[in-house]
Amino acid sequence: MVCKYQLFVWYQRGIERVPDKYVLRRWCKNVKRVHPKVRIYYDKSSTSIEARRHDNMCNLFIEVGDLAEGSEEKYDMMMKWICELKRELMEASVLCESNVVSLGDDTGDA
């Protein structure tokens, strides 16, 4: 760790930048963090088919996001595609809900 005295000595010697060997990678602004991508499971509900589907989709979207983040053109292309996909999924969801047949007790008392 760099102490106050070291900073003072560098200042006195006209060193305006801290040498790279004293800067840890995790202190940099542009470091890629992987800890948000780590999944922690506390119960068995995470082993359901829905949870596995969700994890698979999230992992794939993370990979796609990593590919698209380096370029404005790729970012725009990905965002346009995701918005279109969201619209299509919402339309399909509404269509599926309107086609649901009620299986309730519809016996008449006549």
Coordinates of C-alpha atoms in Angstrom, one line a residue:
M1 CA 0.0 0.0 0.0
V2 CA 1.2 3.4 -0.9
C3 CA 1.4 5.6 2.2
K4 CA 1.2 9.4 2.6
Y5 CA 5.0 9.6 2.9
Q6 CA 5.6 7.9 -0.4
L7 CA 3.1 10.2 -2.1
F8 CA 4.9 13.2 -0.6
V9 CA 8.3 11.9 -1.8
W10 CA 7.0 11.4 -5.3
Y11 CA 5.5 14.9 -5.2
Q12 CA 8.9 16.4 -4.1
R13 CA 10.7 14.5 -6.9
G14 CA 8.2 15.8 -9.5
I15 CA 6.6 12.4 -10.2
E16 CA 3.1 13.2 -11.3
R17 CA 1.9 9.6 -11.8
V18 CA 1.9 6.7 -9.4
P19 CA 4.0 3.9 -10.9
D20 CA 1.8 1.0 -12.3
K21 CA 3.4 -1.5 -10.0
Y22 CA 1.7 0.3 -7.0
V23 CA -1.8 0.2 -8.6
L24 CA -3.9 -2.9 -8.2
R25 CA -6.0 -3.9 -11.2
R26 CA -9.2 -3.9 -9.1
W27 CA -8.7 -0.2 -8.4
C28 CA -9.0 0.8 -12.1
K29 CA -12.2 2.2 -13.4
N30 CA -12.2 0.0 -16.5
V31 CA -11.8 -3.4 -14.8
K32 CA -14.4 -6.0 -15.8
R33 CA -16.1 -7.3 -12.7
V34 CA -17.2 -10.9 -12.7
H35 CA -18.8 -11.1 -9.2
P36 CA -22.3 -10.0 -10.4
K37 CA -22.2 -13.0 -12.7
V38 CA -21.7 -15.4 -9.9
R39 CA -24.9 -17.3 -8.9
I40 CA -25.5 -18.4 -5.3
Y41 CA -28.2 -20.9 -4.6
Y42 CA -29.7 -21.2 -1.1
D43 CA -32.6 -23.5 -1.8
K44 CA -33.8 -26.2 -4.2
S45 CA -36.1 -23.8 -6.1
S46 CA -33.1 -22.8 -8.2
T47 CA -33.0 -26.3 -9.7
S48 CA -36.4 -25.9 -11.4
I49 CA -36.5 -25.9 -15.2
E50 CA -37.5 -22.2 -15.1
A51 CA -34.4 -21.3 -13.0
R52 CA -32.2 -23.2 -15.4
R53 CA -33.7 -21.5 -18.4
H54 CA -33.3 -18.1 -16.8
D55 CA -29.6 -18.9 -16.0
N56 CA -28.9 -20.1 -19.5
M57 CA -30.5 -16.9 -21.0
C58 CA -28.7 -14.6 -18.6
N59 CA -25.3 -16.3 -19.4
L60 CA -25.9 -16.0 -23.1
F61 CA -27.0 -12.3 -22.8
I62 CA -23.9 -11.5 -20.7
E63 CA -21.7 -13.0 -23.5
V64 CA -23.6 -11.0 -26.2
G65 CA -23.4 -7.9 -24.1
D66 CA -19.6 -8.3 -23.7
L67 CA -19.3 -8.6 -27.5
A68 CA -21.5 -5.5 -28.1
E69 CA -20.1 -3.1 -25.5
G70 CA -17.0 -2.2 -27.4
S71 CA -18.7 -0.5 -30.3
E72 CA -21.6 2.0 -30.6
E73 CA -22.8 0.3 -33.8
K74 CA -22.8 -3.1 -32.2
Y75 CA -24.6 -1.7 -29.1
D76 CA -27.3 -0.1 -31.2
M77 CA -27.8 -3.2 -33.2
M78 CA -28.1 -5.3 -30.1
M79 CA -30.5 -2.9 -28.4
K80 CA -32.7 -2.7 -31.5
W81 CA -32.8 -6.5 -31.7
I82 CA -33.6 -6.9 -27.9
C83 CA -36.4 -4.3 -28.1
E84 CA -37.9 -6.1 -31.1
L85 CA -37.6 -9.5 -29.4
K86 CA -39.3 -8.0 -26.3
R87 CA -42.2 -6.7 -28.4
E88 CA -42.6 -10.1 -30.1
L89 CA -42.5 -12.0 -26.8
M90 CA -45.1 -9.6 -25.3
E91 CA -47.4 -10.1 -28.3
A92 CA -47.0 -13.9 -28.1
S93 CA -47.8 -13.8 -24.4
V94 CA -51.0 -11.8 -25.0
L95 CA -52.0 -14.1 -27.8
C96 CA -51.4 -17.2 -25.6
E97 CA -53.4 -15.7 -22.7
S98 CA -56.3 -15.0 -25.0
N99 CA -56.4 -18.6 -26.3
V100 CA -56.5 -20.1 -22.8
V101 CA -59.6 -22.4 -22.4
S102 CA -61.3 -22.3 -19.0
L103 CA -61.4 -25.7 -17.4
G104 CA -63.6 -24.6 -14.5
D105 CA -66.8 -26.3 -13.4
D106 CA -69.3 -25.0 -16.0
T107 CA -72.0 -27.7 -15.3
G108 CA -75.5 -26.2 -15.4
D109 CA -78.1 -26.8 -12.8
A110 CA -80.9 -27.0 -15.4

